[in-house]
XYZ file of N, CA and C in Angstrom:
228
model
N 0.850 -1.192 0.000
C 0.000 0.000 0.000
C 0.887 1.244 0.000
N 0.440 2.295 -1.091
C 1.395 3.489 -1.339
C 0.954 4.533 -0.072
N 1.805 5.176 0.073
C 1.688 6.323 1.686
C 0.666 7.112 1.065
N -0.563 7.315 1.875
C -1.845 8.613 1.152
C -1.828 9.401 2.283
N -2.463 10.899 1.364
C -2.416 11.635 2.652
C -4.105 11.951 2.151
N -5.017 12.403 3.762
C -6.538 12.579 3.174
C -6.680 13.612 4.626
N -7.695 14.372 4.433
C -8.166 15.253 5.361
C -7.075 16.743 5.170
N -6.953 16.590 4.256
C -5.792 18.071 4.606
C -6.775 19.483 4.484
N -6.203 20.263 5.472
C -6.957 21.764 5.624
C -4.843 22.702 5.690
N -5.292 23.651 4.797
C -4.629 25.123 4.430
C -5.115 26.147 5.248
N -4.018 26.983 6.101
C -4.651 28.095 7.092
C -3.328 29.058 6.110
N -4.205 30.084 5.748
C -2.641 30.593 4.932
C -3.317 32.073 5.366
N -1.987 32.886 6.075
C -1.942 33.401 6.692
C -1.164 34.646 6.126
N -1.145 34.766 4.836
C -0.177 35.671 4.158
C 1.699 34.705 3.822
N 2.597 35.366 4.838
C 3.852 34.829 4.607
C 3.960 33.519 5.449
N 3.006 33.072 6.009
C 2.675 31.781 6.725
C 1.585 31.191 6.503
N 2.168 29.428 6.268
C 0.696 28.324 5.973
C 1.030 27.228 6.812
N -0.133 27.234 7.601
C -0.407 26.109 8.357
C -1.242 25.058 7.451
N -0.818 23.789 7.579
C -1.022 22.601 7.303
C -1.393 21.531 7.618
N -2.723 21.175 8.415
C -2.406 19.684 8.436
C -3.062 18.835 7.748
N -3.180 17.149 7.896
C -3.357 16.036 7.356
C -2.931 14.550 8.059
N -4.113 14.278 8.043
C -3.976 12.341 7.998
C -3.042 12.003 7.208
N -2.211 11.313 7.664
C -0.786 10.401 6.534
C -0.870 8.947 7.222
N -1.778 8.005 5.720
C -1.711 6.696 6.379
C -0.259 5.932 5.777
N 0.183 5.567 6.192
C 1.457 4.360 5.775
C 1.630 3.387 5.838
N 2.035 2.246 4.864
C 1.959 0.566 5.433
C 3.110 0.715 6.222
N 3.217 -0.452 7.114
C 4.128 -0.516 8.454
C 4.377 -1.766 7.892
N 5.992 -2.514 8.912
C 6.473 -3.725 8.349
C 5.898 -4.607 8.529
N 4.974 -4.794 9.328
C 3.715 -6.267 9.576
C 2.997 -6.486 8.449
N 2.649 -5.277 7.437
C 1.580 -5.689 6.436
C 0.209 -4.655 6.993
N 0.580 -3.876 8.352
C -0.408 -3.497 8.438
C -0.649 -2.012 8.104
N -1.408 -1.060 8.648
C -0.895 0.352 8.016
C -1.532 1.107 9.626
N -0.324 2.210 9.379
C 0.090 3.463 10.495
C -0.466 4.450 9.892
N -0.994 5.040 11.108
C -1.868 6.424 10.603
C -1.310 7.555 11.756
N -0.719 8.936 11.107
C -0.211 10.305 11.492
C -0.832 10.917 11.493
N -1.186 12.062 12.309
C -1.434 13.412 12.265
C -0.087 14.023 11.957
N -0.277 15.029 11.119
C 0.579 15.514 10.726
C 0.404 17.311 10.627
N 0.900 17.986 11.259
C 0.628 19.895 11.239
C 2.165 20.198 10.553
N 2.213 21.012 9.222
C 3.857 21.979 9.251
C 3.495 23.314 8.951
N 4.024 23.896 8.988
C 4.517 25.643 9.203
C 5.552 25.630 7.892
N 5.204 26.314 7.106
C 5.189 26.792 5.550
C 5.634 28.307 5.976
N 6.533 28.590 5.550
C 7.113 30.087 5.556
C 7.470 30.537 4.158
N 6.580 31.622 3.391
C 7.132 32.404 1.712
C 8.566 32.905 2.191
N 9.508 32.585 1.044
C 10.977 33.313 0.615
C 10.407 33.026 -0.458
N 10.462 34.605 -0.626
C 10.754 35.016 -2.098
C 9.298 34.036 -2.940
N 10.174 33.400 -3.685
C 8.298 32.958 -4.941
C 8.299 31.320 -4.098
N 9.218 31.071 -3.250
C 9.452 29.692 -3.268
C 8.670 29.415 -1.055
N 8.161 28.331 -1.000
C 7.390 27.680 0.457
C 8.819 26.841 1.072
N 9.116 27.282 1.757
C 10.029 26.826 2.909
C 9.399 26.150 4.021
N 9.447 24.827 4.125
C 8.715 23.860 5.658
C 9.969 24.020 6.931
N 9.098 24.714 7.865
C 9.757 25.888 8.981
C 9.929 24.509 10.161
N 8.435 23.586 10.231
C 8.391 23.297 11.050
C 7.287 22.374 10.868
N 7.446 20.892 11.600
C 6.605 19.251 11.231
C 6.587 18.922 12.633
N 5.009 18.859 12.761
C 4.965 18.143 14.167
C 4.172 17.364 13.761
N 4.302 15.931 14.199
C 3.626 14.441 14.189
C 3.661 13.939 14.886
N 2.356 13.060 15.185
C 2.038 12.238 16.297
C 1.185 10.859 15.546
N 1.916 9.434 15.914
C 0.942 8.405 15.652
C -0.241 8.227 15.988
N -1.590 8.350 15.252
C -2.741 7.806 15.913
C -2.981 6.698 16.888
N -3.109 6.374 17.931
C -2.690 5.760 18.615
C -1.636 5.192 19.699
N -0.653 6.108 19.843
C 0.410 5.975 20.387
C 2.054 5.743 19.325
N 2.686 5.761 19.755
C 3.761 4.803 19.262
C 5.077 6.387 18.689
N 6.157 5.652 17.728
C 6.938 6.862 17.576
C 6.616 7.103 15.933
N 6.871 8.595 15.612
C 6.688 8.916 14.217
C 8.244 8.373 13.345
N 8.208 7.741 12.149
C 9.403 7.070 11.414
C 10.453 8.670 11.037
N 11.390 8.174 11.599
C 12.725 9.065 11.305
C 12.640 10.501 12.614
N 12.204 9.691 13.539
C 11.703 10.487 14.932
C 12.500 9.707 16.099
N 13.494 10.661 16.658
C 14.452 10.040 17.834
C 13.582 9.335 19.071
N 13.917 8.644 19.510
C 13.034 8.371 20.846
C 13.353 9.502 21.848
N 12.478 9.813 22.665
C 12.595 11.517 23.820
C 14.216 11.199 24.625
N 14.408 11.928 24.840
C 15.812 11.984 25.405
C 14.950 12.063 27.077
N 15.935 11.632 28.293
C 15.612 11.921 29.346
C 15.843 13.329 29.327
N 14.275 13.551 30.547
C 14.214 14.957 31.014
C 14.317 15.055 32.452
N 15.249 15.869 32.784
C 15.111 16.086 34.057
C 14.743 17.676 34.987
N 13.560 17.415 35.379
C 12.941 18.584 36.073
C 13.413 19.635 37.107
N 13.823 20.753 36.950
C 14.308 21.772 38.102
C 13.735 22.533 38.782
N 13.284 22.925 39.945
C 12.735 23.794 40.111
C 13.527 24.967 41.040
């Protein structure tokens, strides 16, 4: 199954476009992974620059080519 993307909404804001979309993907079981997906689109010049990609698996789990969280440690 080829990667689709469905549900996408455009917030275009002049020199900024917000983006998001469902991104389903087959996974290595045979089965398929589904993303939320939001990026931040910034105009240079005639050309869309992606500023910024935040993703989260439907369901839990990590987004592909996404580090696992580094420990955090709290200060107060």
């Amino acid at each position: 199954m080829p990667a689709t993307i469905e549900q996408m909404a455009v917030h275009d804001f002049g020199s900024i476009r917000i983006v998001s979309f469902l991104w389903k993907k087959a996974d290595d079981d045979g089965g398929t992974r589904e993303f939320m997906v939001v990026d931040v689109w910034m105009r240079s010049g005639e050309t869309s620059i992606l500023k910024t990609r935040y993703a989260g698996i439907l369901g839990g789990g990590h987004v592909p080519g996404d580090a696992a969280p580094a420990p955090f440690n709290k200060r107060f």
